[in-house]
XYZ file of C-alpha atoms in Angstrom:
481
model
C 0.149 0.043 -0.294
C 2.926 2.423 -0.612
C 4.515 1.904 2.717
C 6.019 -0.408 5.299
C 4.775 -0.105 8.569
C 7.233 -2.238 10.566
C 10.939 -1.533 11.595
C 13.998 -3.177 9.103
C 16.850 -3.800 10.302
C 19.805 -3.858 8.032
C 23.311 -4.850 7.651
C 25.643 -2.486 5.942
C 29.376 -2.593 4.949
C 32.096 -2.566 7.955
C 32.829 1.042 8.067
C 30.686 2.352 5.311
C 30.487 5.671 4.174
C 28.212 8.024 5.414
C 26.524 8.581 1.734
C 25.708 4.793 1.281
C 24.341 5.710 4.969
C 22.369 8.096 3.504
C 21.014 7.002 0.066
C 19.828 3.979 2.013
C 18.299 6.118 5.233
C 16.681 8.493 2.835
C 15.004 5.576 0.363
C 13.320 3.616 3.247
C 12.264 7.027 5.163
C 11.203 8.665 2.090
C 10.180 5.779 -0.527
C 8.802 3.621 2.075
C 7.503 5.517 4.876
C 9.045 3.224 7.625
C 8.414 4.266 11.051
C 12.056 2.677 12.394
C 16.036 1.677 10.948
C 18.830 0.158 12.401
C 22.274 -0.629 10.880
C 24.381 -3.234 11.786
C 27.736 -5.420 10.523
C 26.077 -9.447 9.590
C 29.480 -10.827 11.104
C 29.092 -9.053 14.242
C 25.194 -10.211 14.388
C 27.122 -13.891 13.865
C 29.223 -12.904 16.110
C 26.365 -11.639 18.707
C 24.765 -14.758 18.040
C 27.047 -17.162 19.613
C 28.369 -15.599 22.644
C 24.859 -14.005 23.460
C 24.654 -15.894 26.985
C 28.636 -14.224 27.438
C 27.721 -11.156 26.095
C 29.179 -8.395 26.142
C 32.722 -9.966 25.612
C 35.591 -9.575 23.534
C 37.049 -10.484 20.210
C 39.197 -10.641 17.351
C 36.269 -11.266 14.767
C 37.854 -12.681 10.815
C 34.551 -12.818 9.064
C 35.349 -14.280 5.282
C 33.050 -13.900 2.311
C 32.473 -13.372 -1.202
C 33.909 -10.497 -2.199
C 36.566 -9.957 0.845
C 38.079 -10.697 4.415
C 37.703 -8.389 7.344
C 39.525 -8.869 10.776
C 37.557 -7.318 13.460
C 38.175 -6.234 17.006
C 35.769 -6.348 19.239
C 36.320 -5.188 22.981
C 33.472 -5.231 25.376
C 30.630 -6.156 23.105
C 31.726 -2.818 20.785
C 33.964 -2.669 17.287
C 37.214 -0.477 17.609
C 37.060 0.468 14.332
C 40.715 2.005 14.148
C 41.513 -1.213 14.008
C 40.047 -3.023 12.001
C 41.664 -4.356 8.414
C 39.888 -5.740 4.977
C 41.891 -7.736 2.937
C 40.176 -7.898 -1.377
C 39.468 -11.894 -1.578
C 37.137 -14.437 -0.697
C 35.315 -17.377 -2.231
C 34.536 -15.363 -5.700
C 38.930 -14.881 -6.142
C 39.182 -18.035 -4.749
C 36.391 -19.484 -7.385
C 38.116 -18.153 -10.138
C 41.837 -19.156 -9.415
C 40.943 -22.842 -9.863
C 37.964 -22.170 -13.193
C 42.023 -20.873 -14.206
C 43.860 -23.760 -13.612
C 41.299 -26.125 -14.634
C 41.069 -24.821 -18.184
C 45.048 -24.764 -18.383
C 44.850 -28.785 -17.117
C 42.038 -29.342 -19.265
C 41.655 -26.803 -22.577
C 39.440 -28.983 -24.365
C 37.082 -28.856 -21.590
C 37.290 -24.843 -21.154
C 33.876 -23.947 -21.920
C 32.249 -26.720 -19.489
C 34.387 -25.436 -16.482
C 32.571 -22.608 -15.966
C 32.114 -20.338 -12.469
C 29.182 -21.428 -11.055
C 30.412 -25.119 -11.475
C 33.897 -23.957 -9.380
C 31.810 -23.105 -7.138
C 30.493 -26.014 -6.087
C 33.859 -28.154 -6.040
C 35.313 -25.682 -4.404
C 33.722 -26.000 -1.343
C 32.520 -29.706 -1.627
C 36.288 -30.683 -2.497
C 38.937 -28.170 -1.113
C 40.517 -27.719 2.328
C 43.013 -25.802 3.918
C 46.888 -27.339 4.284
C 47.835 -27.154 7.631
C 50.892 -26.381 6.157
C 50.922 -25.482 2.646
C 54.878 -26.728 1.212
C 54.498 -29.729 3.405
C 50.887 -30.838 1.303
C 52.206 -29.576 -1.368
C 55.211 -32.716 -0.668
C 52.378 -35.009 -0.034
C 51.199 -34.438 -3.564
C 54.278 -35.293 -4.880
C 53.871 -39.208 -4.477
C 51.990 -41.454 -6.609
C 50.036 -43.330 -3.519
C 49.113 -40.164 -1.674
C 47.818 -39.092 -5.332
C 45.492 -42.151 -5.728
C 43.973 -42.083 -2.530
C 43.081 -37.965 -2.037
C 42.657 -37.099 -6.200
C 38.420 -36.901 -6.175
C 37.235 -37.114 -9.956
C 34.734 -35.323 -11.229
C 32.697 -35.875 -14.274
C 31.540 -33.472 -16.693
C 28.301 -33.756 -18.105
C 28.555 -35.072 -21.785
C 26.018 -36.537 -24.392
C 25.384 -40.223 -24.902
C 24.246 -40.232 -28.757
C 28.240 -40.094 -28.884
C 29.211 -42.943 -27.242
C 27.522 -45.545 -30.251
C 27.393 -44.898 -33.957
C 23.399 -46.189 -35.448
C 25.182 -48.734 -37.954
C 26.767 -50.904 -36.518
C 30.119 -52.093 -37.911
C 29.531 -54.932 -39.939
C 26.760 -52.924 -41.812
C 29.199 -50.353 -42.250
C 31.978 -52.421 -43.989
C 29.650 -54.255 -45.765
C 28.316 -50.263 -47.410
C 31.832 -49.377 -47.767
C 32.382 -52.171 -49.921
C 29.701 -51.670 -52.151
C 30.361 -48.168 -52.518
C 34.163 -48.925 -53.156
C 32.746 -51.789 -56.185
C 30.592 -48.731 -57.697
C 33.997 -46.737 -57.893
C 35.627 -49.192 -59.645
C 33.587 -49.723 -62.089
C 32.574 -45.620 -62.893
C 36.335 -45.456 -62.700
C 36.885 -48.420 -65.809
C 33.484 -46.895 -67.248
C 35.528 -43.456 -67.445
C 38.255 -44.995 -68.772
C 36.427 -46.586 -71.322
C 34.937 -44.169 -72.693
C 38.239 -41.740 -72.833
C 40.093 -44.162 -74.953
C 36.873 -44.554 -77.153
C 36.970 -40.507 -77.764
C 41.532 -41.102 -77.790
C 41.308 -43.670 -80.309
C 39.205 -41.649 -82.698
C 41.222 -38.653 -82.484
C 43.823 -40.599 -83.057
C 42.414 -42.941 -86.763
C 41.232 -38.635 -87.478
C 45.525 -37.670 -87.189
C 46.565 -41.180 -89.075
C 44.285 -40.604 -91.652
C 45.565 -36.977 -92.514
C 49.623 -37.990 -92.605
C 48.148 -40.765 -94.807
C 46.939 -37.286 -97.016
C 50.937 -36.783 -96.623
C 52.513 -40.028 -97.617
C 50.090 -40.186 -100.727
C 50.770 -37.050 -102.308
C 47.382 -35.495 -101.457
C 49.415 -31.989 -100.252
C 46.244 -29.804 -101.089
C 43.883 -31.906 -98.858
C 46.683 -31.936 -96.315
C 47.648 -28.384 -95.471
C 43.983 -27.796 -95.604
C 43.151 -30.294 -93.087
C 46.090 -29.205 -90.807
C 44.440 -25.994 -90.871
C 41.231 -27.644 -89.403
C 43.511 -29.584 -86.613
C 45.070 -26.134 -85.889
C 48.650 -26.965 -86.495
C 50.786 -25.300 -88.871
C 53.631 -28.479 -89.922
C 53.675 -32.313 -90.727
C 56.591 -32.132 -87.299
C 53.633 -31.233 -84.687
C 50.829 -33.749 -86.075
C 53.762 -36.914 -85.847
C 54.250 -35.149 -82.001
C 50.539 -34.980 -81.546
C 50.429 -39.314 -82.979
C 53.095 -39.964 -80.233
C 51.565 -38.368 -77.728
C 47.893 -39.583 -78.179
C 49.719 -43.385 -78.834
C 51.422 -43.338 -75.809
C 48.342 -42.210 -74.530
C 46.027 -45.220 -75.921
C 48.599 -47.589 -74.590
C 48.699 -46.857 -71.253
C 44.766 -46.691 -70.720
C 44.363 -49.866 -72.354
C 46.629 -51.876 -69.826
C 44.379 -49.465 -66.371
C 41.358 -50.808 -68.213
C 42.934 -54.220 -68.601
C 44.776 -53.708 -64.635
C 41.991 -52.780 -62.978
C 40.278 -55.951 -64.401
C 42.414 -58.201 -62.539
C 41.208 -55.945 -59.229
C 38.453 -56.429 -59.519
C 38.590 -60.199 -60.108
C 40.641 -61.299 -57.524
C 38.124 -58.783 -54.716
C 35.210 -60.711 -56.156
C 37.480 -63.938 -55.314
C 38.517 -62.770 -52.134
C 35.100 -61.235 -50.769
C 32.178 -63.035 -49.285
C 30.239 -65.229 -51.137
C 27.176 -63.804 -50.413
C 27.524 -60.505 -52.062
C 24.644 -58.247 -52.710
C 23.832 -57.063 -55.841
C 24.617 -54.103 -57.782
C 22.844 -51.607 -59.954
C 23.384 -51.467 -63.118
C 25.650 -48.992 -65.010
C 22.671 -47.382 -67.198
C 20.031 -47.373 -63.867
C 19.741 -44.096 -62.325
C 21.505 -43.040 -59.045
C 20.018 -41.900 -55.817
C 21.709 -39.062 -54.374
C 23.264 -40.916 -51.357
C 25.209 -43.429 -53.791
C 26.154 -40.106 -55.613
C 27.567 -37.773 -52.518
C 28.897 -41.330 -51.542
C 30.932 -41.403 -54.282
C 32.119 -38.088 -54.200
C 33.375 -38.693 -51.089
C 35.196 -41.564 -51.764
C 36.125 -40.098 -55.319
C 39.509 -39.193 -54.424
C 40.629 -41.984 -53.074
C 41.024 -43.724 -57.113
C 41.761 -41.064 -59.096
C 42.718 -41.867 -62.537
C 46.464 -41.760 -62.374
C 45.939 -44.675 -58.976
C 47.405 -47.589 -61.088
C 45.893 -49.842 -57.750
C 42.370 -49.689 -56.393
C 43.310 -49.644 -52.813
C 41.092 -52.185 -51.111
C 39.289 -52.044 -47.695
C 41.419 -52.557 -44.448
C 39.324 -53.951 -41.808
C 40.821 -52.432 -39.526
C 40.484 -52.702 -35.508
C 39.327 -49.258 -34.195
C 40.880 -48.451 -30.856
C 37.869 -48.233 -27.962
C 36.927 -44.698 -27.249
C 35.588 -43.894 -23.595
C 33.721 -40.528 -23.789
C 32.310 -40.338 -20.295
C 36.474 -40.768 -18.671
C 37.427 -37.977 -21.446
C 34.751 -35.894 -19.344
C 36.176 -36.097 -15.911
C 38.087 -33.295 -13.888
C 40.715 -34.857 -11.647
C 41.014 -32.270 -9.389
C 44.471 -32.995 -7.399
C 46.115 -30.303 -5.333
C 44.414 -27.551 -6.843
C 42.151 -28.051 -3.633
C 44.496 -26.543 -1.626
C 45.305 -23.998 -4.008
C 42.846 -22.467 -4.493
C 41.896 -21.482 -0.742
C 44.897 -20.748 0.352
C 45.231 -17.550 -1.714
C 43.556 -16.296 1.289
C 46.687 -16.763 3.783
C 49.039 -16.356 0.560
C 47.412 -13.601 -2.388
C 49.987 -13.555 -3.995
C 49.425 -16.875 -5.740
C 47.212 -14.406 -7.665
C 49.430 -11.523 -8.117
C 47.738 -9.627 -5.277
C 49.989 -7.527 -3.364
C 47.978 -7.824 0.077
C 48.616 -9.807 3.351
C 47.193 -12.813 4.208
C 44.878 -13.835 7.181
C 47.772 -14.620 9.347
C 50.490 -11.287 8.539
C 47.064 -8.877 9.096
C 45.613 -10.341 12.551
C 49.103 -10.621 13.674
C 49.655 -6.759 12.933
C 46.117 -6.229 14.307
C 47.355 -7.846 17.626
C 50.580 -5.692 17.680
C 48.800 -2.351 18.238
C 46.982 -3.417 20.979
C 48.698 -3.978 24.808
C 50.362 -7.280 25.870
C 46.855 -7.530 28.342
C 45.041 -6.222 25.304
C 46.037 -9.228 23.345
C 45.768 -12.168 25.476
C 41.977 -11.100 26.051
C 41.422 -10.676 22.034
C 43.021 -14.073 21.361
C 41.211 -16.145 23.756
C 37.860 -15.324 21.449
C 39.448 -15.687 17.802
C 35.733 -15.674 16.209
C 35.498 -17.649 12.478
C 32.424 -16.908 10.221
C 31.349 -16.244 6.650
C 30.790 -18.539 3.692
C 34.520 -18.978 2.851
C 35.479 -20.428 6.575
C 33.583 -23.393 5.712
C 36.649 -25.197 4.168
C 38.250 -28.042 6.743
C 41.136 -27.437 8.247
C 40.816 -23.918 8.116
C 40.317 -23.428 11.813
C 43.616 -25.913 12.341
C 45.846 -23.975 10.167
C 44.561 -20.358 12.881
C 45.212 -22.433 15.374
C 48.718 -22.589 13.739
C 49.219 -19.228 13.066
C 48.456 -18.107 16.050
C 51.172 -20.676 17.751
C 53.394 -19.347 15.788
C 52.754 -15.974 16.432
C 52.372 -15.763 20.002
C 54.670 -16.353 22.914
C 55.714 -18.677 25.028
C 53.094 -20.936 26.298
C 50.346 -18.243 25.907
C 46.859 -19.862 25.805
C 44.559 -18.915 23.272
C 41.286 -20.061 21.660
C 39.504 -20.570 18.427
C 35.742 -20.630 17.467
C 33.667 -21.249 14.956
C 30.104 -20.265 14.098
C 27.816 -22.705 13.796
C 25.878 -21.833 10.948
C 28.541 -19.245 9.117
C 26.415 -18.294 6.352
C 22.885 -17.825 8.051
C 24.492 -16.992 11.578
C 24.477 -13.468 10.766
C 21.091 -13.424 10.199
C 20.228 -15.544 13.344
C 21.999 -12.777 15.057
C 20.126 -9.691 13.375
C 16.420 -11.269 14.393
C 17.888 -12.185 18.348
C 18.656 -8.679 18.380
C 15.853 -7.173 16.589
C 13.236 -9.335 19.288
C 15.513 -8.149 22.198
C 16.134 -4.493 21.214
C 12.397 -4.018 19.416
C 11.368 -2.282 22.216
C 14.060 0.203 23.199
C 15.833 2.829 21.944
C 19.259 1.842 21.558
C 20.509 2.000 18.406
C 16.587 2.807 16.441
C 16.716 5.659 13.738
C 13.196 6.814 13.985
C 11.776 9.110 11.444
C 12.446 12.270 13.705
C 16.000 11.895 14.145
C 16.435 10.863 10.657
C 15.127 14.493 9.474
C 16.594 16.468 12.322
C 20.509 14.245 12.223
C 20.033 13.529 8.180
C 20.094 10.363 6.757
C 23.739 9.234 7.162
C 22.946 9.942 10.865
C 23.657 5.767 12.846
C 22.899 5.039 16.507
C 25.246 3.045 17.744
C 24.736 -0.842 19.606
C 26.422 -3.965 20.071
C 26.542 -5.031 16.172
C 26.747 -1.775 13.952
C 29.048 0.359 13.036
C 30.831 3.595 14.405
C 29.242 6.757 14.017
C 31.612 9.565 13.078
C 29.431 12.536 12.091
C 30.949 14.991 9.190
C 33.250 18.003 10.950
C 32.746 21.253 8.889
C 35.317 23.591 9.627
C 33.436 26.816 11.037
C 34.428 29.642 9.248
C 35.102 33.361 10.889
C 31.791 35.983 10.183
C 32.306 38.164 7.044
C 31.444 41.475 9.442
C 34.810 40.329 11.447
C 36.948 39.495 8.760
C 36.150 43.380 6.299
C 38.036 45.034 8.963
C 40.504 43.318 9.311
C 41.592 43.402 5.563
C 41.027 47.167 5.479
C 43.325 47.781 8.259
C 45.826 44.781 6.645
C 45.633 46.738 3.374
C 47.446 49.481 4.738
C 51.084 48.059 6.085
C 51.987 45.866 3.884
C 54.401 44.656 6.590
C 51.442 43.144 8.894
C 49.828 41.225 6.333
C 53.199 39.832 5.037
C-alpha cells in the first residue's frame, strides 16, 4: 500500500561511508515510509548470536565472505573501528583461481569449466592445508595422489558413444561403395579410350594424305586441326598413341583387380545396380566422398582394410581430476601472492592488528578468535588459524579459536535475536524524527553496529569580522606579509 509499516534491520559494510548510509536511509524513510531503521555489521551479528550468553565480551572476529575478508577487533561488546583491516580476497577470487587452474589443465573442456561449477567444487572438495609446503610434498607421492585425488564427471552426450549402424553393416556398405567406384572409373576409362582412339584415327588419316602426296587436302586438314607442320602432327600422334596404350593397360589392370577382389570377398555379395540405371542422391554423395581415393592416375585400386578401431571412452575423457587444486584455491586468503595480489594474508593481517594493542589486550582478544562467513567453511581452516597463532603468540600463552555454528546463516540469526531483544528500546534504532533532524547519514550505535563518526565541517569566521581586518591589513604591507 505504498509503505512499510514495520521496523527494518539492515546490514552494511564495515566502516560504511556516510554517503552510502544516507542514500539508503533516504530511500527507506522517503519512499517506503518505514517507522525506524537499524544498521549493523553481518559478522558482528554472527558474533552476537554465538556469544550471546557471555555478552558483552571481547574477541577477534575473522569474517571471510564472497568478496573480501575482515579482521575485526571487538572490545567489551563494541567494535574498535580504528584497528579494523580488510583483505580484498574471498570466495569469488578462489573460484576464479580454481577455474583458471582447471582450464589450463583441461583446455578441451574450456567451456564446461564454468564459474558456478567451480564454486560448487570449491565448497565440496577443497580444504585448507595446515602446512601448505609440506602438503604439496605429500601430493608428489603417487600413492598419496591415488588415495586423495577427487574425480569429477562433466556432463556429456550419450549419442556420441555409439554409432547407429553396426560395424559389419558399415564394412559391407563401404565395400559396395568401393565396387561402384571401381566400375565408374572403368566406365570413364573406356569412354576416354574411345575418344582418344577416334582422334588418333583422324590424325593417322591426315598423315596418310601426306604419304599419298595429296598436299592440298593435307594442308587443309592441318588448318582444320589447328596445326602448323607435319612435325607437330607427328608429335601429337606419338603422344596420343602413348595415351591410348596407357589407358588400355589401366583397363586391363583394373579388371584383374576386380576379379581378385570378387574371389576374395564373401560369397554372399549384394546385387549391384546396373550401370545404366539412375543413381540415387545418396549414392552420388558417397561416390563423391570416396572419389579422391580412386583417381585415374592411380594404377591400383586400394582394397578396404578391416582395421580394429580403438575403443574411446567418452565418459573418461570428460572427467576432471582434482589434485593439488584442492588446496591451491583456498590458500589465496593466506598467500594472496599466488594470484599476484600485493596484499597481506590472514595471518600477517591478524598479527598486525594484535600488535596495535597492549599485551594485556592482546591476551584478551586471542582468547576469543571467532571465524564466520561462507569462506570459512573449508575443512582445516580452524587448525590453520591455531597453527598461525601458535607461531606468533608468546611461549606458553593460551588462545581459543571458535567457528560459527552456521557461518552462512548466523548473521541472519544474530540480526533476528537483536531485533527481538531491542524491539521496544530506543538503543540502535533510527526513527524518522532522528532522520529529519540529524540527516540520513546519522547512525545510532549498538553492540553489532559500526562506529558513528559525524561530519565535521570547519568553522568559518564571520564576514563582518573579516572586513576590518582586511581593511587594516591593506594599509600596512609589512603586517599583511
